[in-house]
CSV table of C-alpha atoms in Angstrom, one decimal:
chain,number,residue,atom,x,y,z
T,1,SER,CA,0.0,0.0,0.0
T,2,MET,CA,1.3,3.4,-0.9
T,3,THR,CA,1.8,5.7,2.0
T,4,LEU,CA,-0.7,8.5,2.5
T,5,ARG,CA,2.1,11.0,1.7
T,6,LYS,CA,2.7,9.3,-1.6
T,7,HIS,CA,-1.0,9.4,-2.4
T,8,ALA,CA,-1.2,13.1,-1.6
T,9,LEU,CA,1.8,13.9,-3.9
T,10,PHE,CA,0.4,11.7,-6.6
T,11,LEU,CA,-2.9,13.6,-6.5
T,12,PHE,CA,-1.1,17.0,-6.6
T,13,HIS,CA,1.0,16.0,-9.6
T,14,SER,CA,-2.1,14.5,-11.4
T,15,ALA,CA,-3.9,17.8,-11.0
T,16,VAL,CA,-1.0,19.9,-12.3
T,17,GLY,CA,-0.5,17.5,-15.2
T,18,THR,CA,-3.9,17.9,-16.6
T,19,VAL,CA,-3.5,21.7,-16.8
T,20,GLN,CA,-0.2,21.5,-18.7
T,21,PRO,CA,-0.1,24.0,-21.6
T,22,ALA,CA,0.4,21.6,-24.5
T,23,ALA,CA,-2.6,19.4,-23.4
T,24,MET,CA,-4.9,22.4,-23.0
T,25,LEU,CA,-3.9,24.0,-26.3
T,26,LYS,CA,-4.4,20.9,-28.3
T,27,ARG,CA,-7.9,20.6,-26.8
T,28,THR,CA,-8.7,24.1,-27.8
T,29,LEU,CA,-6.9,25.0,-31.0
T,30,LYS,CA,-7.0,23.2,-34.4
T,31,LEU,CA,-5.9,24.2,-37.9
T,32,GLN,CA,-7.9,22.7,-40.7
T,33,GLY,CA,-8.4,22.8,-44.5
T,34,ASP,CA,-5.8,23.4,-47.2
T,35,GLY,CA,-7.5,25.6,-49.8
T,36,CYS,CA,-8.7,28.4,-47.5
T,37,PRO,CA,-7.4,27.2,-44.1
T,38,GLN,CA,-9.2,28.0,-40.9
T,39,LEU,CA,-8.2,28.2,-37.3
T,40,LEU,CA,-10.8,26.5,-35.1
T,41,VAL,CA,-10.9,27.8,-31.6
T,42,LYS,CA,-13.3,25.9,-29.4
T,43,GLY,CA,-15.6,25.5,-32.4
T,44,ARG,CA,-15.3,29.1,-33.7
T,45,ALA,CA,-13.6,29.4,-37.1
T,46,PHE,CA,-11.2,32.2,-38.2
T,47,PRO,CA,-9.8,32.3,-41.7
T,48,VAL,CA,-6.0,32.3,-41.8
T,49,LYS,CA,-3.4,33.0,-44.5
T,50,ARG,CA,0.0,33.9,-43.1
T,51,ASN,CA,-1.7,36.8,-41.2
T,52,LEU,CA,-1.3,35.4,-37.7
T,53,TYR,CA,0.6,37.2,-34.9
T,54,LEU,CA,1.1,36.0,-31.4
T,55,VAL,CA,1.8,37.7,-28.1
T,56,GLY,CA,1.7,36.3,-24.6
T,57,PHE,CA,2.7,36.9,-21.0
T,58,GLY,CA,2.5,34.7,-17.8
T,59,LYS,CA,4.1,31.8,-16.0
T,60,ALA,CA,2.6,29.2,-18.3
T,61,VAL,CA,3.0,31.1,-21.6
T,62,LEU,CA,6.3,29.5,-22.8
T,63,GLY,CA,4.7,26.1,-23.0
T,64,MET,CA,1.5,27.5,-24.5
T,65,ALA,CA,3.5,29.3,-27.2
T,66,ALA,CA,5.5,26.2,-28.0
T,67,ALA,CA,2.3,24.2,-28.5
T,68,ALA,CA,0.6,27.0,-30.4
T,69,GLU,CA,3.6,27.4,-32.8
T,70,GLU,CA,3.5,23.7,-33.5
T,71,ILE,CA,-0.3,23.9,-34.4
T,72,LEU,CA,0.0,27.2,-36.4
T,73,GLY,CA,3.0,26.2,-38.5
T,74,ASP,CA,3.8,28.6,-41.4
T,75,HIS,CA,0.7,30.7,-40.8
T,76,LEU,CA,2.5,32.4,-37.9
T,77,VAL,CA,4.3,35.5,-39.0
T,78,GLN,CA,5.8,36.8,-35.8
T,79,GLY,CA,5.4,36.5,-32.0
T,80,ILE,CA,6.7,38.0,-28.8
T,81,ILE,CA,6.2,36.6,-25.3
T,82,SER,CA,7.1,37.8,-21.8
T,83,VAL,CA,7.9,35.0,-19.4
T,84,PRO,CA,9.4,34.6,-15.8
T,85,LEU,CA,13.1,35.1,-15.3
T,86,GLY,CA,15.0,31.9,-15.6
T,87,ILE,CA,12.1,29.7,-16.8
T,88,GLN,CA,13.8,28.6,-20.1
T,89,GLU,CA,16.9,27.4,-18.1
T,90,SER,CA,14.7,25.7,-15.5
T,91,LEU,CA,12.7,23.8,-18.1
T,92,GLN,CA,15.9,22.8,-19.9
T,93,ARG,CA,17.4,21.5,-16.7
T,94,ALA,CA,14.2,19.5,-16.0
T,95,GLY,CA,14.3,18.1,-19.5
T,96,MET,CA,10.8,19.6,-20.3
T,97,TRP,CA,11.7,20.1,-23.9
T,98,GLU,CA,8.0,20.2,-25.1
T,99,MET,CA,7.6,23.5,-23.2
T,100,LEU,CA,10.5,25.2,-25.0
T,101,LEU,CA,10.4,26.9,-28.4
T,102,LYS,CA,12.2,25.2,-31.3
T,103,PRO,CA,15.6,26.7,-32.4
T,104,HIS,CA,14.3,28.6,-35.4
T,105,SER,CA,11.1,29.8,-33.7
T,106,LYS,CA,9.4,33.0,-35.0
T,107,ILE,CA,8.6,33.8,-31.4
T,108,GLN,CA,10.9,36.1,-29.6
T,109,VAL,CA,11.1,35.6,-25.8
T,110,THR,CA,11.8,38.2,-23.1
T,111,GLU,CA,12.3,37.1,-19.5
T,112,GLY,CA,11.6,39.3,-16.5
T,113,ALA,CA,9.6,39.9,-13.4
T,114,LYS,CA,12.0,38.4,-10.9
T,115,ASN,CA,10.1,37.2,-7.8
T,116,ASN,CA,6.9,37.9,-9.7
T,117,LEU,CA,7.5,41.7,-9.4
T,118,PRO,CA,7.5,44.0,-12.5
T,119,ASP,CA,11.1,45.1,-13.3
T,120,PRO,CA,12.9,46.9,-16.2
T,121,GLU,CA,13.2,43.6,-18.1
T,122,ALA,CA,9.5,43.1,-18.0
T,123,LEU,CA,9.0,46.7,-19.0
T,124,LYS,CA,11.1,46.0,-22.2
T,125,GLY,CA,9.0,43.0,-23.0
T,126,ALA,CA,5.8,45.0,-22.6
T,127,ALA,CA,7.1,47.7,-24.9
T,128,ALA,CA,8.0,45.2,-27.6
T,129,ILE,CA,4.5,43.6,-27.4
T,130,GLN,CA,2.9,47.1,-27.5
T,131,GLU,CA,4.9,47.9,-30.6
T,132,LEU,CA,3.9,44.7,-32.4
T,133,VAL,CA,0.2,45.0,-31.6
T,134,LYS,CA,-0.3,48.6,-32.6
T,135,GLY,CA,0.9,47.9,-36.1
T,136,LEU,CA,-1.8,45.3,-36.9
T,137,THR,CA,-4.5,45.8,-39.6
T,138,VAL,CA,-8.0,44.7,-40.2
T,139,ASN,CA,-6.7,41.6,-42.1
T,140,ASP,CA,-4.6,40.4,-39.2
T,141,LEU,CA,-5.4,37.8,-36.5
T,142,LEU,CA,-3.8,38.3,-33.1
T,143,LEU,CA,-3.5,35.3,-30.8
T,144,VAL,CA,-3.0,36.3,-27.2
T,145,LEU,CA,-1.8,33.8,-24.7
T,146,ILE,CA,-2.4,34.7,-21.0
T,147,SER,CA,-1.7,33.0,-17.8
T,148,GLY,CA,-1.2,33.9,-14.1
T,149,GLY,CA,1.8,36.1,-13.4
T,150,GLY,CA,0.9,38.0,-16.6
T,151,SER,CA,0.3,41.1,-14.7
T,152,ALA,CA,3.9,41.5,-13.5
T,153,LEU,CA,5.2,40.5,-16.9
T,154,LEU,CA,3.2,43.2,-18.8
T,155,PRO,CA,4.0,46.5,-17.0
T,156,ALA,CA,3.4,49.6,-19.1
T,157,PRO,CA,2.5,52.4,-16.6
T,158,ILE,CA,0.7,55.4,-18.1
T,159,PRO,CA,3.1,58.3,-18.1
T,160,PRO,CA,4.1,60.2,-16.0
T,161,VAL,CA,3.8,57.2,-13.6
T,162,ARG,CA,7.2,55.4,-13.2
T,163,LEU,CA,7.4,51.6,-12.7
T,164,GLU,CA,8.9,52.0,-9.2
T,165,GLU,CA,6.1,54.3,-8.1
T,166,LYS,CA,3.5,51.8,-9.2
T,167,GLU,CA,5.5,49.1,-7.5
T,168,LYS,CA,5.7,51.0,-4.2
T,169,LEU,CA,2.0,51.6,-4.2
T,170,THR,CA,1.2,47.9,-5.0
T,171,LYS,CA,3.6,46.9,-2.1
T,172,MET,CA,1.9,49.3,0.3
T,173,LEU,CA,-1.5,47.9,-0.5
T,174,ALA,CA,-0.3,44.2,-0.3
T,175,SER,CA,1.3,44.8,3.1
T,176,GLN,CA,-2.1,46.2,4.4
T,177,GLY,CA,-3.7,42.9,3.4
T,178,ALA,CA,-5.4,44.0,0.1
T,179,ALA,CA,-6.7,41.1,-1.9
T,180,ILE,CA,-5.3,40.3,-5.4
T,181,GLN,CA,-8.5,41.5,-7.0
T,182,GLU,CA,-8.1,44.9,-5.3
T,183,LEU,CA,-4.4,45.1,-6.3
T,184,ASN,CA,-5.4,44.4,-9.9
T,185,ILE,CA,-8.0,47.1,-10.0
T,186,ILE,CA,-5.4,49.7,-9.0
T,187,ARG,CA,-2.8,48.2,-11.5
T,188,LYS,CA,-5.2,48.4,-14.3
T,189,ALA,CA,-6.1,52.0,-13.7
T,190,LEU,CA,-2.4,52.9,-14.0
T,191,SER,CA,-1.6,50.8,-17.1
T,192,LEU,CA,-1.6,51.3,-20.8
T,193,LEU,CA,-2.1,47.6,-21.7
T,194,LYS,CA,-4.2,46.2,-18.8
T,195,GLY,CA,-7.9,46.7,-18.3
T,196,GLY,CA,-8.5,46.0,-22.1
T,197,GLY,CA,-5.7,48.3,-23.2
T,198,LEU,CA,-4.0,45.7,-25.3
T,199,ALA,CA,-7.2,44.8,-27.2
T,200,ARG,CA,-8.0,48.4,-27.9
T,201,LEU,CA,-4.5,48.9,-29.2
T,202,ALA,CA,-4.8,45.9,-31.5
T,203,TYR,CA,-8.0,47.2,-33.1
T,204,PRO,CA,-9.0,46.7,-36.0
T,205,ALA,CA,-7.3,43.2,-36.0
T,206,GLN,CA,-9.3,40.2,-34.8
T,207,VAL,CA,-8.1,39.2,-31.3
T,208,VAL,CA,-8.4,35.7,-29.9
T,209,SER,CA,-7.3,35.4,-26.3
T,210,LEU,CA,-6.6,32.0,-24.8
T,211,ILE,CA,-6.5,32.2,-21.0
T,212,LEU,CA,-5.2,29.9,-18.3
T,213,SER,CA,-7.0,31.1,-15.2
T,214,ASP,CA,-5.3,31.6,-11.8
T,215,VAL,CA,-8.1,33.7,-10.3
T,216,ILE,CA,-11.1,32.5,-8.3
T,217,GLY,CA,-14.2,32.3,-10.5
T,218,ASP,CA,-12.2,32.8,-13.7
T,219,PRO,CA,-13.1,36.5,-14.4
T,220,VAL,CA,-11.4,37.4,-17.7
T,221,ASP,CA,-11.2,41.1,-16.7
T,222,ILE,CA,-9.1,40.2,-13.6
T,223,ILE,CA,-6.8,37.4,-14.8
T,224,ALA,CA,-3.4,39.1,-15.6
T,225,SER,CA,-5.3,42.4,-15.0
T,226,GLY,CA,-7.5,41.7,-18.1
T,227,PRO,CA,-5.5,43.1,-21.1
T,228,THR,CA,-8.1,41.9,-23.6
T,229,ALA,CA,-11.3,42.4,-21.6
T,230,ALA,CA,-13.4,45.4,-20.9
T,231,SER,CA,-12.7,46.6,-17.4
T,232,SER,CA,-15.8,46.5,-15.2
T,233,HIS,CA,-14.1,49.0,-12.8
T,234,SER,CA,-14.2,52.7,-12.7
T,235,ILE,CA,-11.9,55.3,-11.1
T,236,GLN,CA,-14.4,55.5,-8.3
T,237,ASP,CA,-13.5,51.9,-7.4
T,238,CYS,CA,-9.8,52.8,-7.2
T,239,LEU,CA,-10.4,55.7,-4.9
T,240,GLN,CA,-12.6,53.5,-2.7
T,241,ILE,CA,-9.8,50.9,-2.4
T,242,LEU,CA,-7.1,53.5,-1.7
T,243,GLY,CA,-9.4,55.0,0.9
T,244,LYS,CA,-10.1,51.7,2.5
T,245,TYR,CA,-6.4,51.2,3.2
T,246,SER,CA,-5.9,54.9,4.1
T,247,LEU,CA,-3.5,55.6,1.2
T,248,LEU,CA,-5.4,58.4,-0.5
T,249,HIS,CA,-3.2,61.1,1.1
T,250,ASN,CA,0.0,59.2,0.6
T,251,LEU,CA,0.1,58.9,-3.3
T,252,PRO,CA,2.9,59.8,-5.6
T,253,LYS,CA,2.1,63.0,-7.6
T,254,SER,CA,2.2,61.1,-10.9
T,255,VAL,CA,-0.5,58.6,-9.7
T,256,GLU,CA,-2.7,61.5,-8.6
T,257,THR,CA,-2.3,63.0,-12.1
T,258,VAL,CA,-3.3,59.8,-13.9
T,259,LEU,CA,-6.3,59.1,-11.6
T,260,ALA,CA,-7.4,62.7,-12.0
T,261,THR,CA,-7.4,62.6,-15.8
T,262,SER,CA,-8.8,59.1,-16.3
T,263,PRO,CA,-12.2,58.6,-17.8
T,264,ILE,CA,-14.9,58.4,-15.2
T,265,LYS,CA,-16.7,55.4,-16.8
T,266,PRO,CA,-15.1,52.1,-18.0
T,267,SER,CA,-15.0,51.7,-21.8
T,268,ALA,CA,-18.2,50.4,-23.6
T,269,PRO,CA,-18.6,46.7,-24.4
T,270,GLU,CA,-18.9,47.5,-28.1
T,271,ASP,CA,-15.2,48.6,-28.1
T,272,TYR,CA,-14.5,44.9,-27.8
T,273,SER,CA,-16.5,43.3,-30.6
T,274,HIS,CA,-13.3,42.3,-32.3
T,275,VAL,CA,-12.2,40.2,-29.3
T,276,CYS,CA,-12.9,36.6,-28.4
T,277,ASN,CA,-11.8,35.6,-24.8
T,278,ILE,CA,-11.6,31.8,-24.0
T,279,ILE,CA,-10.7,30.2,-20.7
T,280,ILE,CA,-8.7,27.0,-21.6
T,281,GLY,CA,-7.6,25.8,-18.1
T,282,SER,CA,-8.6,26.4,-14.5
T,283,ASN,CA,-8.5,25.2,-10.9
T,284,THR,CA,-11.8,23.3,-11.5
T,285,LEU,CA,-10.2,21.2,-14.3
T,286,ALA,CA,-7.2,20.4,-12.1
T,287,LEU,CA,-9.4,19.4,-9.1
T,288,ASP,CA,-11.7,17.2,-11.2
T,289,GLU,CA,-8.7,15.2,-12.4
T,290,ALA,CA,-7.4,14.8,-8.8
T,291,LYS,CA,-10.8,13.6,-7.7
T,292,ARG,CA,-10.9,11.0,-10.5
T,293,GLN,CA,-7.4,9.8,-9.5
T,294,ALA,CA,-8.4,9.7,-5.8
T,295,GLU,CA,-11.4,7.5,-6.6
T,296,GLY,CA,-9.1,5.2,-8.5
T,297,LEU,CA,-7.0,4.8,-5.4
T,298,GLY,CA,-10.1,3.8,-3.4
T,299,TYR,CA,-11.0,7.0,-1.7
T,300,ALA,CA,-14.4,8.5,-1.3
T,301,ALA,CA,-13.5,11.9,-2.8
T,302,LEU,CA,-15.3,15.2,-2.4
T,303,ILE,CA,-14.4,18.7,-3.7
T,304,LEU,CA,-15.1,21.4,-1.1
T,305,SER,CA,-14.5,24.4,-3.4
T,306,THR,CA,-12.3,25.9,-6.1
T,307,ALA,CA,-12.6,29.3,-4.5
T,308,VAL,CA,-11.1,29.0,-1.0
T,309,CYS,CA,-9.9,32.5,-0.2
T,310,GLY,CA,-9.4,34.7,2.8
T,311,ASP,CA,-7.0,35.0,5.7
T,312,VAL,CA,-4.7,32.0,6.0
T,313,SER,CA,-5.4,31.6,9.8
T,314,CYS,CA,-9.1,31.5,9.3
T,315,VAL,CA,-8.8,29.0,6.4
T,316,ALA,CA,-6.5,26.8,8.5
T,317,ALA,CA,-9.1,26.8,11.3
T,318,LEU,CA,-11.7,25.7,8.7
T,319,TYR,CA,-9.5,22.8,7.5
T,320,CYS,CA,-8.8,21.7,11.1
T,321,GLU,CA,-12.5,21.4,11.9
T,322,LEU,CA,-13.1,19.7,8.6
T,323,ILE,CA,-10.4,17.1,9.3
T,324,ARG,CA,-11.8,16.5,12.8
T,325,LEU,CA,-15.3,16.0,11.5
T,326,GLY,CA,-14.0,13.7,8.8
T,327,CYS,CA,-12.3,11.6,11.4
T,328,LEU,CA,-15.4,11.4,13.5
T,329,GLY,CA,-17.4,10.1,10.5
T,330,PHE,CA,-14.6,7.7,9.7
T,331,VAL,CA,-14.6,6.1,13.2
T,332,GLY,CA,-18.4,6.0,13.2
T,333,LEU,CA,-19.1,8.9,15.6
T,334,GLY,CA,-20.6,11.2,13.0
T,335,GLU,CA,-23.8,11.8,15.0
T,336,GLY,CA,-22.8,12.9,18.5
T,337,SER,CA,-22.5,16.3,20.2
T,338,LEU,CA,-18.9,16.8,19.2
T,339,SER,CA,-19.9,16.3,15.5
T,340,HIS,CA,-22.7,18.8,16.0
T,341,GLU,CA,-20.4,21.4,17.6
T,342,LEU,CA,-17.8,21.0,14.7
T,343,ARG,CA,-20.5,21.5,12.1
T,344,GLY,CA,-21.6,24.7,13.9
T,345,ASN,CA,-18.0,25.9,14.0
T,346,LEU,CA,-17.5,25.2,10.3
T,347,LEU,CA,-20.7,27.1,9.3
T,348,GLN,CA,-19.5,30.1,11.3
T,349,LEU,CA,-16.0,30.0,9.7
T,350,ALA,CA,-17.4,29.7,6.2
T,351,ALA,CA,-19.7,32.7,6.8
T,352,LYS,CA,-16.7,34.7,8.0
T,353,LEU,CA,-14.6,33.7,5.0
T,354,GLU,CA,-17.4,34.4,2.4
T,355,ILE,CA,-16.0,31.8,0.0
T,356,PRO,CA,-17.9,32.4,-3.3
T,357,ASN,CA,-20.6,29.8,-4.2
T,358,LEU,CA,-19.8,27.5,-1.3
T,359,ASN,CA,-22.8,25.5,-0.1
T,360,LEU,CA,-21.2,24.1,3.0
T,361,ALA,CA,-24.4,22.6,4.5
T,362,GLU,CA,-24.7,20.5,1.3
T,363,PHE,CA,-21.0,19.5,1.4
T,364,LEU,CA,-21.3,18.4,5.1
T,365,GLN,CA,-24.3,16.3,4.3
T,366,ALA,CA,-22.3,14.6,1.5
T,367,LEU,CA,-19.4,14.0,4.0
T,368,GLN,CA,-21.7,12.6,6.6
T,369,GLY,CA,-23.2,10.3,3.9
T,370,LEU,CA,-19.9,8.6,3.2
T,371,GLY,CA,-20.4,6.3,6.2
T,372,PRO,CA,-17.7,4.9,8.5
T,373,GLY,CA,-14.5,3.0,7.5
T,374,ARG,CA,-14.1,4.4,4.0
T,375,PRO,CA,-10.8,6.3,3.3
T,376,VAL,CA,-11.7,9.9,2.7
T,377,CYS,CA,-10.2,12.5,0.3
T,378,ILE,CA,-11.3,16.1,0.5
T,379,LEU,CA,-9.9,18.4,-2.2
T,380,ALA,CA,-10.1,22.2,-2.5
T,381,GLY,CA,-8.4,25.0,-4.4
T,382,GLY,CA,-8.1,28.8,-4.4
T,383,GLU,CA,-5.8,31.3,-3.0
T,384,THR,CA,-5.4,32.5,0.6
T,385,THR,CA,-3.9,35.7,1.9
T,386,VAL,CA,-1.3,36.2,4.6
T,387,GLN,CA,-1.1,39.3,6.9
T,388,LEU,CA,2.6,39.8,7.4
T,389,GLN,CA,3.6,40.3,11.0
T,390,GLY,CA,7.2,39.1,10.9
T,391,ASN,CA,10.0,39.1,8.4
T,392,GLY,CA,10.6,35.4,8.0
T,393,LYS,CA,10.7,33.4,4.8
T,394,GLY,CA,7.6,31.5,3.8
T,395,GLY,CA,4.6,31.4,1.5
T,396,ARG,CA,0.9,31.1,1.9
T,397,ASN,CA,0.8,27.4,1.3
T,398,GLN,CA,3.6,26.6,3.8
T,399,GLU,CA,2.0,28.9,6.4
T,400,LEU,CA,-1.4,27.3,5.8
T,401,VAL,CA,0.1,23.8,6.4
T,402,LEU,CA,2.0,24.8,9.5
T,403,ARG,CA,-1.2,26.4,10.9
T,404,VAL,CA,-3.2,23.3,10.2
T,405,GLY,CA,-0.5,21.1,11.9
T,406,LEU,CA,-0.6,23.4,14.9
T,407,GLY,CA,-4.4,23.4,15.0
T,408,LEU,CA,-4.7,19.6,15.0
T,409,HIS,CA,-2.0,19.4,17.7
T,410,LYS,CA,-4.0,21.7,19.9
T,411,ALA,CA,-7.2,19.9,19.3
T,412,GLN,CA,-5.6,16.6,20.3
T,413,ALA,CA,-4.0,18.1,23.4
T,414,THR,CA,-7.3,19.4,24.7
T,415,GLN,CA,-9.3,16.2,24.1
T,416,VAL,CA,-7.9,12.9,25.3
T,417,GLY,CA,-8.8,10.0,23.0
T,418,HIS,CA,-9.7,12.4,20.2
T,419,PRO,CA,-10.8,10.6,17.0
T,420,THR,CA,-7.9,12.2,15.0
T,421,GLN,CA,-5.7,9.9,17.1
T,422,ARG,CA,-7.4,6.9,15.7
T,423,CYS,CA,-6.9,7.9,12.0
T,424,GLU,CA,-4.0,8.4,9.7
T,425,ILE,CA,-4.2,11.9,8.3
T,426,ILE,CA,-2.2,14.0,5.9
T,427,PHE,CA,-2.9,17.6,4.8
T,428,LEU,CA,-1.1,19.0,1.7
T,429,SER,CA,-1.2,22.5,0.2
T,430,GLY,CA,0.8,23.6,-2.9
T,431,GLY,CA,1.0,26.2,-5.6
T,432,THR,CA,0.3,24.7,-9.0
T,433,ASP,CA,3.1,26.9,-10.5
T,434,GLY,CA,5.7,25.2,-8.3
T,435,GLN,CA,6.3,28.4,-6.4
T,436,ASP,CA,5.2,29.5,-2.9
T,437,GLY,CA,6.6,32.9,-1.9
T,438,PRO,CA,10.3,33.6,-2.5
T,439,THR,CA,11.5,30.0,-2.0
T,440,GLU,CA,12.1,26.9,-4.1
T,441,ALA,CA,9.1,25.2,-2.4
T,442,ALA,CA,5.7,24.8,-4.0
T,443,GLY,CA,4.1,24.2,-0.5
T,444,ALA,CA,4.3,21.5,2.2
T,445,PHE,CA,2.4,18.8,3.9
T,446,CYS,CA,1.8,17.8,7.6
T,447,SER,CA,0.2,15.2,9.9
T,448,PRO,CA,-1.2,15.8,13.4
T,449,GLU,CA,2.1,14.5,14.8
T,450,LEU,CA,4.1,17.4,13.2
T,451,VAL,CA,4.2,19.7,16.2
T,452,ASP,CA,5.3,17.1,18.7
T,453,GLU,CA,7.9,15.7,16.4
T,454,ALA,CA,9.3,19.2,15.7
T,455,LEU,CA,9.5,19.9,19.4
T,456,GLN,CA,11.7,16.9,19.8
T,457,GLU,CA,14.1,18.6,17.3
T,458,GLY,CA,13.9,21.8,19.3
T,459,LEU,CA,11.6,23.5,16.8
T,460,ASP,CA,8.7,25.6,18.1
T,461,ALA,CA,6.0,25.8,15.4
T,462,GLU,CA,4.3,28.8,17.1
T,463,ALA,CA,7.5,30.8,17.3
T,464,PHE,CA,8.1,30.3,13.5
T,465,LEU,CA,4.5,31.2,12.7
T,466,SER,CA,4.7,34.5,14.6
T,467,ASN,CA,7.5,35.5,12.4
T,468,ASN,CA,5.9,34.3,9.1
T,469,ASN,CA,8.8,31.9,8.9
T,470,SER,CA,7.2,28.7,7.8
T,471,TYR,CA,9.8,27.9,5.1
T,472,THR,CA,12.6,27.9,7.6
T,473,PHE,CA,10.6,25.7,9.9
T,474,PHE,CA,9.9,23.1,7.2
T,475,SER,CA,13.5,23.2,5.8
T,476,GLU,CA,14.9,22.5,9.3
T,477,PHE,CA,12.3,19.9,10.3
T,478,GLN,CA,13.3,16.3,9.4
T,479,GLY,CA,15.8,17.6,6.8
T,480,GLY,CA,13.1,19.4,4.8
T,481,SER,CA,11.2,16.1,4.1
T,482,HIS,CA,7.8,17.8,4.5
T,483,LEU,CA,8.4,20.5,1.9
T,484,LEU,CA,6.7,20.1,-1.5
T,485,VAL,CA,9.4,20.8,-4.1
T,486,THR,CA,8.4,20.4,-7.7
T,487,GLY,CA,10.5,23.1,-9.6
T,488,LEU,CA,8.6,25.4,-11.9
T,489,THR,CA,5.8,23.5,-13.5
T,490,GLY,CA,5.2,25.6,-16.5
T,491,THR,CA,1.5,26.2,-15.6
T,492,ASN,CA,-0.5,28.0,-13.0
T,493,VAL,CA,-4.1,27.6,-11.8
T,494,MET,CA,-3.8,28.8,-8.1
T,495,ASP,CA,-3.3,26.5,-5.2
T,496,ILE,CA,-4.5,23.0,-4.4
T,497,GLN,CA,-5.2,21.5,-1.0
T,498,ALA,CA,-5.8,17.8,-0.2
T,499,ILE,CA,-6.9,16.1,3.0
T,500,LEU,CA,-6.5,12.4,3.2
T,501,ILE,CA,-7.9,10.3,6.1
T,502,ARG,CA,-7.7,6.5,6.5
T,503,ALA,CA,-7.2,3.9,9.2
């Protein structure tokens, strides 16, 4: 029998495998016909005759571009993509040749955005893309490849705003706990290419945008800050966000200038009639595959949500209660007063987190219906936020795992004979892009024994957490054996969590 840890890793890799760029593009894009060839995109047909241009930006775009060029062949005239610093070398080292462009590719690559922050290299890439796009005519077809991380790789601040000013403002917002959606609304308002700017620039060419989603709910105007989608946000929204985090009176002069001269209303939908936006991969797709594989391994598998978001400590509490409830059901105590109490706690936590479209009562009913003795797999995805208190090294996944480990430890310490002591449990959380914060880890995994075992090595989990230092904890604990290290995966559909429970 495979260990629980191996199962968890297998499920994570299966989920990531199904949203690999080549697989997704081949499902979406086909070239057909010889006389007057057509590009079929999810059933829609676009005539092509050596009039195809390609641009792209994001963590998964190198692999997407390699697959696209193979499909498009000679019809592709020219392309420019902006991808993360070091990704070509990483993929070469990992032997992932199918994600790299061929030697005589018509696609030019710029690398930038070190640590997922816009930098002068990314600025150059954005300028080259801007130049290509604005020269297109009514006879041209522009294929735009977009994935998560695209925002940092396509910086083109509206003058007089300078890149470092925009950066500083983004950092101030993030450190106050602003959500990624809020950050993107501000970024879009200060950008030439985001918020539909790229699509407007490409007019009158036909624009087909293939999008790998790394945002909850897959909103095309938010992913990579929506370069090919009408922005649904106004300047009023920006001012409201800046006000919420008390930054209105602390803005660079250039930012004030741009906000003051921006149009009050977002641009009209008819300005985008030349654009076709298609989501080709998402967290949902990845979790569905993990569920299929878990059932193949003999688990009763349930998906909690693809939209888990909110503060990492609150999300950790939710997972702890869920694990405890799962164990109660597993040992046949799913009906008692403790189970009732845990359900109440879960409903309260879910209400506080406001996870979109989560019907927790229905989920708990399904969990209860599994009956005792069957190995259980609970899967979820999304993206949590961390309020930084310390200056340690970590990432949202590693911090989430450490908090869950601590929560389970405390629950066991307060209740002798707790059902979690009668089950084998593993909790895993990882970023599908292979990155979690500024470290080489994608995430981590834990069991309820983690905290006690760490104490024997002189490691105090709470002390590490109070300094947001989860990565250091996991790299020192048992020689780093609880870190999830995958290397860059070449794709990105947010984070994935797996809870496995068995006897």
